Tab-separated table of C-alpha atoms and ligand atoms in Angstrom:
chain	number	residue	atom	x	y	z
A	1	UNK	CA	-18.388	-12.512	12.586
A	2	UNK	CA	-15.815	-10.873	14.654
A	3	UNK	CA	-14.138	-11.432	17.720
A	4	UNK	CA	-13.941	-9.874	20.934
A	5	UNK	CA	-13.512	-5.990	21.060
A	6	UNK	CA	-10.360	-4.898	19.555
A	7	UNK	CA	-7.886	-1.845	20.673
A	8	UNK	CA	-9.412	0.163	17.798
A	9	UNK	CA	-12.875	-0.076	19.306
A	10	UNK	CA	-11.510	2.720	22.650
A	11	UNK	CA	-10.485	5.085	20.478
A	12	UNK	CA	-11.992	8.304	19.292
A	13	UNK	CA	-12.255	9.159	15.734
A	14	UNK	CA	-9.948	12.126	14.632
A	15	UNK	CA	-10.728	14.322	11.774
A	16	UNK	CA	-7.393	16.286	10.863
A	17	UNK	CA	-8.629	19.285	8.149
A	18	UNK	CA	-10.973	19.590	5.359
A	19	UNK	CA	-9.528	17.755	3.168
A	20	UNK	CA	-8.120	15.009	5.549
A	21	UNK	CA	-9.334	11.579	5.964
A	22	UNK	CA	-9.325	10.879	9.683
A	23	UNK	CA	-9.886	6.992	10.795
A	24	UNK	CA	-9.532	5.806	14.140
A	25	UNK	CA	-5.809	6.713	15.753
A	26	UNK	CA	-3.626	3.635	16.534
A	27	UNK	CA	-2.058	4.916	19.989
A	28	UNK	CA	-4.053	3.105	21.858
A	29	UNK	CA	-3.211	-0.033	20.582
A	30	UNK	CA	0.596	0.659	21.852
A	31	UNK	CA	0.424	0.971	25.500
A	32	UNK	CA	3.829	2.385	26.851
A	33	UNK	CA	3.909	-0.060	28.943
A	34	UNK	CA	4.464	-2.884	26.421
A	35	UNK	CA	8.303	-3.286	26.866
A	36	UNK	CA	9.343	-6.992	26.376
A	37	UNK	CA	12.865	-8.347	26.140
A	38	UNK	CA	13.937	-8.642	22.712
A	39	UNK	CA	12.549	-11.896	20.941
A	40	UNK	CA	15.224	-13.743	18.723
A	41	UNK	CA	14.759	-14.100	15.135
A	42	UNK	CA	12.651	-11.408	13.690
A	43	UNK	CA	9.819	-13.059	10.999
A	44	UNK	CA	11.229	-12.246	7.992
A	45	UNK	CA	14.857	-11.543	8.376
A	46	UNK	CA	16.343	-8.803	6.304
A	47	UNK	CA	19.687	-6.598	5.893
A	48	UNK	CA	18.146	-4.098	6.262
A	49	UNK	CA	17.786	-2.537	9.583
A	50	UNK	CA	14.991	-3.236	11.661
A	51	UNK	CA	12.094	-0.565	10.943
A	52	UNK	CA	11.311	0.723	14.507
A	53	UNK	CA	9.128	3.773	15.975
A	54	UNK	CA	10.308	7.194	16.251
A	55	UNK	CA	11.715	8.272	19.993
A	56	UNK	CA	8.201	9.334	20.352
A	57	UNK	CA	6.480	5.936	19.166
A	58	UNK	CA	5.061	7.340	16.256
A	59	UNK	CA	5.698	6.104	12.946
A	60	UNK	CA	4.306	7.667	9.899
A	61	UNK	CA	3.583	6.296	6.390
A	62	UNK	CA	3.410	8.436	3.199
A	63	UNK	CA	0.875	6.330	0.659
A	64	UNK	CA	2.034	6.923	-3.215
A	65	UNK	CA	-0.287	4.760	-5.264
A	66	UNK	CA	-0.422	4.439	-8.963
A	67	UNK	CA	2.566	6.970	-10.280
A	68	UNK	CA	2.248	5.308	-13.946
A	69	UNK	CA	5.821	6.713	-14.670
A	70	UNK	CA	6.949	5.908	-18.745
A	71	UNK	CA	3.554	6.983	-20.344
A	72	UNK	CA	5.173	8.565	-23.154
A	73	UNK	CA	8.409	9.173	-24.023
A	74	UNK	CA	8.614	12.413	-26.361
A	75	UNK	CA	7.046	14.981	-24.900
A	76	UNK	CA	3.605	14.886	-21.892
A	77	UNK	CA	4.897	11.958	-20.679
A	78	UNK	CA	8.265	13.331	-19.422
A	79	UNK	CA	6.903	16.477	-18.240
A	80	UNK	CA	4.466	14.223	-16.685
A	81	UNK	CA	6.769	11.806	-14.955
A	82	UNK	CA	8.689	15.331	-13.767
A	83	UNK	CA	5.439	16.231	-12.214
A	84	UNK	CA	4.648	12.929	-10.332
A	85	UNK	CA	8.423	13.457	-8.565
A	86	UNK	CA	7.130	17.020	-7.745
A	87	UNK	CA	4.290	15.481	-6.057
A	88	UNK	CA	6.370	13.002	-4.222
A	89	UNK	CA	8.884	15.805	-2.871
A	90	UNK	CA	6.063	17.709	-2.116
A	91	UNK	CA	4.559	15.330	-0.006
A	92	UNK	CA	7.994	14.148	1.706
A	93	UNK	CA	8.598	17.437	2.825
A	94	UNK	CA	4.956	18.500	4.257
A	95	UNK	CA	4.575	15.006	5.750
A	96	UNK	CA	8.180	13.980	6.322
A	97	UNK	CA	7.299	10.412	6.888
A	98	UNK	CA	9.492	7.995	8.254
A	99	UNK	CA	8.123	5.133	5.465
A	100	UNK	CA	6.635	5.375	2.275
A	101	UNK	CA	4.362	2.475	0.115
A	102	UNK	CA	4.659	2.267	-3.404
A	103	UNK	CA	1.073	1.276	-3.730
A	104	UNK	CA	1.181	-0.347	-7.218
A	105	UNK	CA	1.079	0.332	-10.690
A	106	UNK	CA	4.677	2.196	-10.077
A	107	UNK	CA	5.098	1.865	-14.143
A	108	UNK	CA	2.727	2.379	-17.145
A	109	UNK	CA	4.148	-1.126	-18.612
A	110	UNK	CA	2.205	-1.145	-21.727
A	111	UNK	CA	4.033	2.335	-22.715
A	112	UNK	CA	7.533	1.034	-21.691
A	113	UNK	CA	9.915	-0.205	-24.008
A	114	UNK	CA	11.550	-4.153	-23.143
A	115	UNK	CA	15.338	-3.003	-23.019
A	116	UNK	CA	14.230	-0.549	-20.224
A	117	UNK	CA	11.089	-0.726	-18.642
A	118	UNK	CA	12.476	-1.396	-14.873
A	119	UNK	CA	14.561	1.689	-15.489
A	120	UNK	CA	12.145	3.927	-14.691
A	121	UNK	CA	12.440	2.252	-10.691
A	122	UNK	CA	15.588	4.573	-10.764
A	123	UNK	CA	13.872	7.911	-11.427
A	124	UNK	CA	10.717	6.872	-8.971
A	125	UNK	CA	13.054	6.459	-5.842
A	126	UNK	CA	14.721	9.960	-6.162
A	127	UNK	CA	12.796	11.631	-3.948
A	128	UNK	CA	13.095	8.338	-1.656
A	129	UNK	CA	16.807	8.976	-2.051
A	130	UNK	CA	16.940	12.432	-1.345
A	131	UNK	CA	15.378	12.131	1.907
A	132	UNK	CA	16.663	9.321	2.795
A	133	UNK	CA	13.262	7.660	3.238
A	134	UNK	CA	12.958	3.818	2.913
A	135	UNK	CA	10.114	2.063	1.581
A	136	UNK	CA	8.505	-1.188	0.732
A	137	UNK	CA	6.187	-2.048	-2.247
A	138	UNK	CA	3.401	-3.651	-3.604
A	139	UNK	CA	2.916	-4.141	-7.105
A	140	UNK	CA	-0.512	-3.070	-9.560
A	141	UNK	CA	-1.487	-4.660	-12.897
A	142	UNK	CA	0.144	-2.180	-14.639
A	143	UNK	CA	3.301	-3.518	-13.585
A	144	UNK	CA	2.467	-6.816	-15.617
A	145	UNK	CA	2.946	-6.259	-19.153
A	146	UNK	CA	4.132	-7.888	-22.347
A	147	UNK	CA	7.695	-5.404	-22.187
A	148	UNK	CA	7.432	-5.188	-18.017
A	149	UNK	CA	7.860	-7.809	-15.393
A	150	UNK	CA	7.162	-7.732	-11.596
A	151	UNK	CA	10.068	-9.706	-11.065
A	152	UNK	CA	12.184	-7.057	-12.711
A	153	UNK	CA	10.623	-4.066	-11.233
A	154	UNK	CA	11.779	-6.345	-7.891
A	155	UNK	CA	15.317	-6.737	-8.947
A	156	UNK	CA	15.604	-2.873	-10.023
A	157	UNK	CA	14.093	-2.023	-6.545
A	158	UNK	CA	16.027	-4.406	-4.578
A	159	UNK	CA	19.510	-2.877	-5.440
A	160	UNK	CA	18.483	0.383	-2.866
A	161	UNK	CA	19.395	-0.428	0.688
A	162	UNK	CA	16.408	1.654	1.303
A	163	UNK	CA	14.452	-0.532	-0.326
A	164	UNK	CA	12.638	-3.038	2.228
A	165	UNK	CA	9.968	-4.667	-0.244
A	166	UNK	CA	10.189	-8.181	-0.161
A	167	UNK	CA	9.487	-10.862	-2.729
A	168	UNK	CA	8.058	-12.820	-0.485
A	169	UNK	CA	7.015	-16.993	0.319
A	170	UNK	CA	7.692	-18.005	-3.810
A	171	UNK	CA	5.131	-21.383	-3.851
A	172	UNK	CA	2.769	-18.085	-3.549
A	173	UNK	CA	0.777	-16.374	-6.450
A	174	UNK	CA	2.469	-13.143	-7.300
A	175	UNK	CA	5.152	-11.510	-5.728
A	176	UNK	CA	4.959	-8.629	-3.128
A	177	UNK	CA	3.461	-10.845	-0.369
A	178	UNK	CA	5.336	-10.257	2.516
A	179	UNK	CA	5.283	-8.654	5.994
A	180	UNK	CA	7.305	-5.887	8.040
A	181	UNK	CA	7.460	-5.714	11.308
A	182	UNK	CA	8.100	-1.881	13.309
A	183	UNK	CA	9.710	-2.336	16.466
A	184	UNK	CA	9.416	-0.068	18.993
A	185	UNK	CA	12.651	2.122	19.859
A	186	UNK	CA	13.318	0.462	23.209
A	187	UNK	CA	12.246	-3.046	23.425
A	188	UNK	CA	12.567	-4.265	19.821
A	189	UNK	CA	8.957	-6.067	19.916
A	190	UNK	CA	6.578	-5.224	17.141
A	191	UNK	CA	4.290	-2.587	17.547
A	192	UNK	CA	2.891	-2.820	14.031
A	193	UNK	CA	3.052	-5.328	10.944
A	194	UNK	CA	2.749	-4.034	7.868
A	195	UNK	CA	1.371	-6.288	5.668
A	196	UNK	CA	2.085	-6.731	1.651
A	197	UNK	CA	-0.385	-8.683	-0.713
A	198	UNK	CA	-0.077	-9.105	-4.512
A	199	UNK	CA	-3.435	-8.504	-6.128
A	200	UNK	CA	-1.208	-9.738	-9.730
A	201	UNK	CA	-3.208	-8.486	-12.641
A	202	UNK	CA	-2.243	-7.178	-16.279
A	203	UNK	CA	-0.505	-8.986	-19.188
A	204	UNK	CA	2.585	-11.774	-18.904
A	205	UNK	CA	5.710	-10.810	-19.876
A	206	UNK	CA	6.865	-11.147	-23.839
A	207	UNK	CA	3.368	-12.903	-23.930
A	208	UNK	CA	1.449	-13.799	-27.397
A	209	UNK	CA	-0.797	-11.709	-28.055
A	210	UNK	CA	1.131	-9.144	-26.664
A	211	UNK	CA	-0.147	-7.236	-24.012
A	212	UNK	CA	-3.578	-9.490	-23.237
A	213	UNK	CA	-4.113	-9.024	-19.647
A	214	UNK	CA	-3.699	-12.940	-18.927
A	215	UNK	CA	-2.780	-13.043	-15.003
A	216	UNK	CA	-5.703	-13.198	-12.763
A	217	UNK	CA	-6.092	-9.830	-10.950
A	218	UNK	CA	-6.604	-11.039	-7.273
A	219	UNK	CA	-4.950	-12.178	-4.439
A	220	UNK	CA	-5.027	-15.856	-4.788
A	221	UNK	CA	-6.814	-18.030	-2.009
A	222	UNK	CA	-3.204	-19.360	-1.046
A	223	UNK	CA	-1.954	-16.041	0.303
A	224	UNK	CA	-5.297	-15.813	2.804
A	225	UNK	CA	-4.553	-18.839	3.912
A	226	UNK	CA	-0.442	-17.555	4.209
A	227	UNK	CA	-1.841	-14.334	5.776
A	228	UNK	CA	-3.917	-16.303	8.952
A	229	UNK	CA	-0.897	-18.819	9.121
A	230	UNK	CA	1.494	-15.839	9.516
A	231	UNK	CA	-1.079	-14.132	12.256
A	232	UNK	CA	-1.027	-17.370	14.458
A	233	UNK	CA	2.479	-17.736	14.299
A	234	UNK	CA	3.015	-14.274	15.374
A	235	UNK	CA	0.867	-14.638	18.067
A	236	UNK	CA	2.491	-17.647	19.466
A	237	UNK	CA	5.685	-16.076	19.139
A	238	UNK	CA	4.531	-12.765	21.411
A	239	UNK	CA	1.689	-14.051	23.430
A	240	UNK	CA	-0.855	-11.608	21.216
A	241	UNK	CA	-1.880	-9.686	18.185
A	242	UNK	CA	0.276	-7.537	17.027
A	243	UNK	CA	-1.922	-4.136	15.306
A	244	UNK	CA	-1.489	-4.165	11.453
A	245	UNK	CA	-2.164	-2.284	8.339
A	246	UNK	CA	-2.375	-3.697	4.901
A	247	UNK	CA	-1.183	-2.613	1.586
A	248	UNK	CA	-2.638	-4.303	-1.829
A	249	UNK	CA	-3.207	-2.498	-5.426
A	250	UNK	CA	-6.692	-3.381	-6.638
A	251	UNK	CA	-9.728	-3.169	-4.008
A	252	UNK	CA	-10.899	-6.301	-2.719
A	253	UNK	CA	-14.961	-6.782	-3.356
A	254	UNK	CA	-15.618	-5.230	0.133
A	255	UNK	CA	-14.911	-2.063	-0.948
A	256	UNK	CA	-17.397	-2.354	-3.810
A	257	UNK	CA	-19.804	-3.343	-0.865
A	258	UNK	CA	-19.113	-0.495	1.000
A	259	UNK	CA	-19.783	1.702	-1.788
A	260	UNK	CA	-22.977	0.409	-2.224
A	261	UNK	CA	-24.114	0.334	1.478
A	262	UNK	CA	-23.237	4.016	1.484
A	263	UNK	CA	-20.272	6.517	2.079
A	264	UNK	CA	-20.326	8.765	5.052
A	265	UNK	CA	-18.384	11.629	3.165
A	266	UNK	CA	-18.883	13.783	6.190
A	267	UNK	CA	-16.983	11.431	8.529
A	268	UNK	CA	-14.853	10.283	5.917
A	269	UNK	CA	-14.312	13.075	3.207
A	270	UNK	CA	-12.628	11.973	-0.214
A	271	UNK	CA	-13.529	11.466	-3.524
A	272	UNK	CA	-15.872	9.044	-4.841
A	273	UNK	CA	-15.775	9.592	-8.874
A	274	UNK	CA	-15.194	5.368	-9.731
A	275	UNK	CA	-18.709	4.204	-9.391
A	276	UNK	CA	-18.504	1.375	-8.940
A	277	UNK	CA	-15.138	0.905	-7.755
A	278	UNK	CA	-13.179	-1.694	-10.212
A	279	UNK	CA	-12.366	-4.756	-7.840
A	280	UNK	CA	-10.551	-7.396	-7.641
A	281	UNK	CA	-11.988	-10.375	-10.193
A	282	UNK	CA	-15.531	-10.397	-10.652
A	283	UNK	CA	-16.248	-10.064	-6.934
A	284	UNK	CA	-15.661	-13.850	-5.530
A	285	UNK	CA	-12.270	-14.382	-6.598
A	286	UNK	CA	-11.275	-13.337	-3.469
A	287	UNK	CA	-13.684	-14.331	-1.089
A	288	UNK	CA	-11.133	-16.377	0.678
A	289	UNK	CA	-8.345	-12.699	0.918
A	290	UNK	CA	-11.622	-10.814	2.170
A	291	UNK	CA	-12.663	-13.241	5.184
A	292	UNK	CA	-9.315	-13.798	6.384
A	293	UNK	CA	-9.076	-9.134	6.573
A	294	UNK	CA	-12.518	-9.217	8.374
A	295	UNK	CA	-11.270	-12.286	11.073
A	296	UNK	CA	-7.879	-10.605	11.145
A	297	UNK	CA	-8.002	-9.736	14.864
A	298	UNK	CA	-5.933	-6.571	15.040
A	299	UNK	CA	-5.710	-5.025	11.299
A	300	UNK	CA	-6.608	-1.806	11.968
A	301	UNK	CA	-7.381	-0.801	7.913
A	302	UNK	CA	-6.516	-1.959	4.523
A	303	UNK	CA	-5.474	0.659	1.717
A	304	UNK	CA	-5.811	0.306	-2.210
A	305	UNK	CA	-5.001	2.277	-4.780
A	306	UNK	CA	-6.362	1.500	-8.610
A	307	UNK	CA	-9.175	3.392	-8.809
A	308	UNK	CA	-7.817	6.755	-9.123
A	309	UNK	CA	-11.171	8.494	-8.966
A	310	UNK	CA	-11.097	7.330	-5.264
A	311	UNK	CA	-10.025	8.536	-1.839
A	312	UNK	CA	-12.550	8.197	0.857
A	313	UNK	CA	-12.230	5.764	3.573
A	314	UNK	CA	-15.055	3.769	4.864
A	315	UNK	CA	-16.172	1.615	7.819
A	316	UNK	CA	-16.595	-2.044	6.599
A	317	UNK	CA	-19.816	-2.475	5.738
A	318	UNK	CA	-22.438	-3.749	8.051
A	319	UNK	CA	-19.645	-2.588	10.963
A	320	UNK	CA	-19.127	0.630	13.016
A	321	UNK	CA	-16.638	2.102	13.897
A	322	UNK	CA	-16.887	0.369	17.402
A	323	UNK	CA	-16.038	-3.207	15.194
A	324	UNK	CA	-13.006	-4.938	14.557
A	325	UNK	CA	-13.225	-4.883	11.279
A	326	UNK	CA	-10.853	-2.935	9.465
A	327	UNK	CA	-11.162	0.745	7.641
A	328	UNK	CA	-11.246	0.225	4.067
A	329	UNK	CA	-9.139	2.993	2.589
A	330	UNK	CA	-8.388	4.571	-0.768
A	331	UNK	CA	-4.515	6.182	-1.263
A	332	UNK	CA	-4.741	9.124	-3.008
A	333	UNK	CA	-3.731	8.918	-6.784
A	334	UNK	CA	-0.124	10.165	-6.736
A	335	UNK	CA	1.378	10.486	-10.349
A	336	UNK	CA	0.150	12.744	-12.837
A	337	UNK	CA	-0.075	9.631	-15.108
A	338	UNK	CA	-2.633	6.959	-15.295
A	339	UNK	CA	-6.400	8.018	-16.583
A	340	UNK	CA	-9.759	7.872	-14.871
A	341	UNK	CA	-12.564	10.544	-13.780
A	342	UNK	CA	-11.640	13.100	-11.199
A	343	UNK	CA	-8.630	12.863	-11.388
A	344	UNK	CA	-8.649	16.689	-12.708
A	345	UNK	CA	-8.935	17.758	-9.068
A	346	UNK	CA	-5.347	16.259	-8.957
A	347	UNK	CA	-4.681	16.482	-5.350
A	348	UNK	CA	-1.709	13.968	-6.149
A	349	UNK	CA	-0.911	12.826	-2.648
A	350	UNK	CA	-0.378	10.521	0.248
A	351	UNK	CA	-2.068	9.285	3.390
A	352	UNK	CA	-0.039	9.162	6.540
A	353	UNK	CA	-0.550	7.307	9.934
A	354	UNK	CA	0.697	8.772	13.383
A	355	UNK	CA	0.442	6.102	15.962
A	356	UNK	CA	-0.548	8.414	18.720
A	357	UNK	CA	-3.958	8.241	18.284
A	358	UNK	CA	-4.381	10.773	15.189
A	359	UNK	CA	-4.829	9.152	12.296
A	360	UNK	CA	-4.348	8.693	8.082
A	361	UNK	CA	-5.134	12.032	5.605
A	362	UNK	CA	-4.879	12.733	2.642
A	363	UNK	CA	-2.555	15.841	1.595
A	364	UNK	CA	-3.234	17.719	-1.678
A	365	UNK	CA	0.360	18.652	-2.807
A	366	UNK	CA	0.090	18.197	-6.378
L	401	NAG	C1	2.577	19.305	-15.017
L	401	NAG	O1	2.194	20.152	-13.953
L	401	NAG	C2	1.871	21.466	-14.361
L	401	NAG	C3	1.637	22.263	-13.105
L	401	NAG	O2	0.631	21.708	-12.326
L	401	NAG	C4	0.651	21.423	-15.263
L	401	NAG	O3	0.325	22.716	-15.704
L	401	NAG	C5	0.962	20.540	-16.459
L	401	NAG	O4	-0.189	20.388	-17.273
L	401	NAG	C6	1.434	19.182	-16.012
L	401	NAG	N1	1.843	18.408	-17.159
L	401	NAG	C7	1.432	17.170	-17.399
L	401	NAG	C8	1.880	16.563	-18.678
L	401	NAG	O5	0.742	16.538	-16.631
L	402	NAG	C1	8.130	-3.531	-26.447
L	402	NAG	O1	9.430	-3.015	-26.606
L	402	NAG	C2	9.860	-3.045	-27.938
L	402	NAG	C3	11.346	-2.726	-27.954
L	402	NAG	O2	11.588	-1.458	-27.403
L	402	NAG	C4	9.023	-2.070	-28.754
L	402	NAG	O3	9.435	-2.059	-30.097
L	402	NAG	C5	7.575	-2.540	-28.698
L	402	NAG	O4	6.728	-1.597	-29.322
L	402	NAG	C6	7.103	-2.752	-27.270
L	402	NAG	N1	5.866	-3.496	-27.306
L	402	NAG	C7	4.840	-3.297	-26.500
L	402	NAG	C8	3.658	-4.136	-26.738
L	402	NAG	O5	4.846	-2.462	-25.600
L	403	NAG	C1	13.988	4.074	-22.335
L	403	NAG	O1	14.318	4.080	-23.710
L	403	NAG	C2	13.590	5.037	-24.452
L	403	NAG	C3	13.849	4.793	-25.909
L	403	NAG	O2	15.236	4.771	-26.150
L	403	NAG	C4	13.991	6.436	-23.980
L	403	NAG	O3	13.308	7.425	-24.704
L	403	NAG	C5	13.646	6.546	-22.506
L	403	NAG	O4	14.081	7.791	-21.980
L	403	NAG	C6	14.297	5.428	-21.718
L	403	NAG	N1	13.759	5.449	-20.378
L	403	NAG	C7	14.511	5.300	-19.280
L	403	NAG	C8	13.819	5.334	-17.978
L	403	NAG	O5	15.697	5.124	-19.303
């Protein structure tokens, strides 16, 4: 059941190109004439600096999900990893975002080696470097793994003031729960949260056996009940809801639903090659993480990576497009590692939002 109509329901749906995903555009939902004094305390204080609009209040997110860098470490799998930072380069020049989302499973931990494993964080955030692009993560399952740990892949990240991934509230299950706030240029109130949630997964670190996927792979009942908390407090703190788009590795159930109900590949072009798309748990796990994204008031869509077979978006199902309900959205597989069907049409890429009413594609730039 949702709530009254939300600033997604006025705007028209966008298609970009042929081989763009288009949902609905987010300008609407950041009137011009929102300028508010600047509100002490910012959620989650950071260093960093605040992440705010561009001059034209458009800020634009390049999606790179599932890069499995350190597949192999003779031959393929550096020419492989070489490839994946082609991709990203690629992408950061034709889209020249101003953020970027590690969508999760950054490293191929089972292939990694213990003395090392985080290392490969270095060679990821080159292009990230280069351009001077800063970026937040979540972590996948294949991030887990009897030689990898999440918390080191958070520690190697961490060191890059670009870096603005948090390891968020720690009585939480997993680690990359957290939120970002964009401010816009002049007032310095949110225009958009960005919101972070660990769907965990894969094997625990220097485990016995070694490399038994032992961590449950969804995002645990506590951080649905940390993600409405953190929605109410906003809202006290600004007098409304603040538009949002969330990040998290492995598809909740809904997008299996949505799969099932039906694609509408010529709204909402991509590929469809996982069928069925592999969710989180066995598809209650996280019924609690799946209410609180249908009664979040203002998330505007929710993007997964995982199944690399997969890049549509979709309504969610039993909602139009008129709903409140977020846009379930698959991130274009990104690295040249990682295995799955149709992945051979490589378009290795990223999605992107403009918030001036276009909208989130995906970019073939392998
Ligand atoms: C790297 O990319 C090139 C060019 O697309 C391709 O021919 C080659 O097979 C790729 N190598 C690997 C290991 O993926
Ligand atoms: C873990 O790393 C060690 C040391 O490099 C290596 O010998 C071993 O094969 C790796 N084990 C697994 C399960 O990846
Ligand atoms: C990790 O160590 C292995 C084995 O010594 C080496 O081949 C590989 O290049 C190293 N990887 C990184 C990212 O440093």
């Amino acid at each position: 059941m949702r709530g009254a109509a939300s600033p997604w329901s006025r705007l028209a749906l966008l298609c970009a190109c042929a081989s763009a995903l288009s949902i609905a555009g987010l300008l609407a939902a950041f009137p011009h004439a929102r300028v508010r004094s600047f509100v002490s305390g910012s959620p989650r204080p950071s260093s960093r600096p605040p992440l705010t609009l561009t001059r034209s209040n458009t800020f634009t997110i390049a999606i790179f999900a599932d890069l499995h860098f350190g597949e192999e470490e003779h031959g393929w799998g550096i020419e492989q990893d070489v490839n994946s930072t082609r991709v990203m380069d690629n992408v950061l020049q034709a889209e020249k975002p101003d953020f970027v989302v590690l969508n999760g499973d950054l490293i191929t931990g089972e292939n990694t080696f213990r003395e090392n494993s985080s290392a490969y964080v270095d060679q990821i955030v080159q292009p990230l470097l280069r351009t001077r692009t800063p970026w937040a993560s979540t972590y996948g399952n294949h991030d887990s793994k009897f030689n990898l740990s999440r918390a080191s892949i958070y520690q190697a990240e961490s060191r890059y003031e670009l870096c603005y991934t948090e390891s968020g509230d720690h009585s939480l299950p997993g680690i990359t729960n957290y939120y970002l706030p964009v401010w816009t240029a002049e007032s310095k109130s949110p225009a958009l949260i960005l919101w972070f949630f660990d769907s965990r997964g894969g094997a625990s670190y220097q485990g016995s056996p070694p490399d038994v996927d032992d961590i449950p792979n969804w995002v645990a009942p506590e951080v649905a009940s940390w993600f409405s908390n953190a929605q109410s407090q906003l809202r006290r703190e600004y007098g409304e809801d603040i538009p949002g788009v969330a990040f998290v590795h492995i598809p909740p159930q809904v997008f299996r639903s949505a799969q099932e109900v039906g694609l509408d590949p010529s709204r909402y072009p991509g590929l469809n090659e996982d069928v069925p798309v592999d969710i989180q748990g066995r598809g209650s796990e996280d019924d609690a993480f799946v209410a609180a994204l249908l009664s979040a008031p203002a998330l505007h869509s929710v993007h997964v990576g995982h199944d690399h077979g997969d890049s549509w978006c979709s309504t969610w199902p039993g909602e139009d497009r008129a709903s409140s309900a977020p846009f379930l959205c698959f991130a274009k597989h990104t690295g040249y590692g990682g295995t799955g069907r149709g992945i051979e049409v490589r378009g290795s890429s990223s999605s992107r939002f403009r918030l001036e009413g276009t909208a989130t594609w995906v970019s073939r730039l392998g």
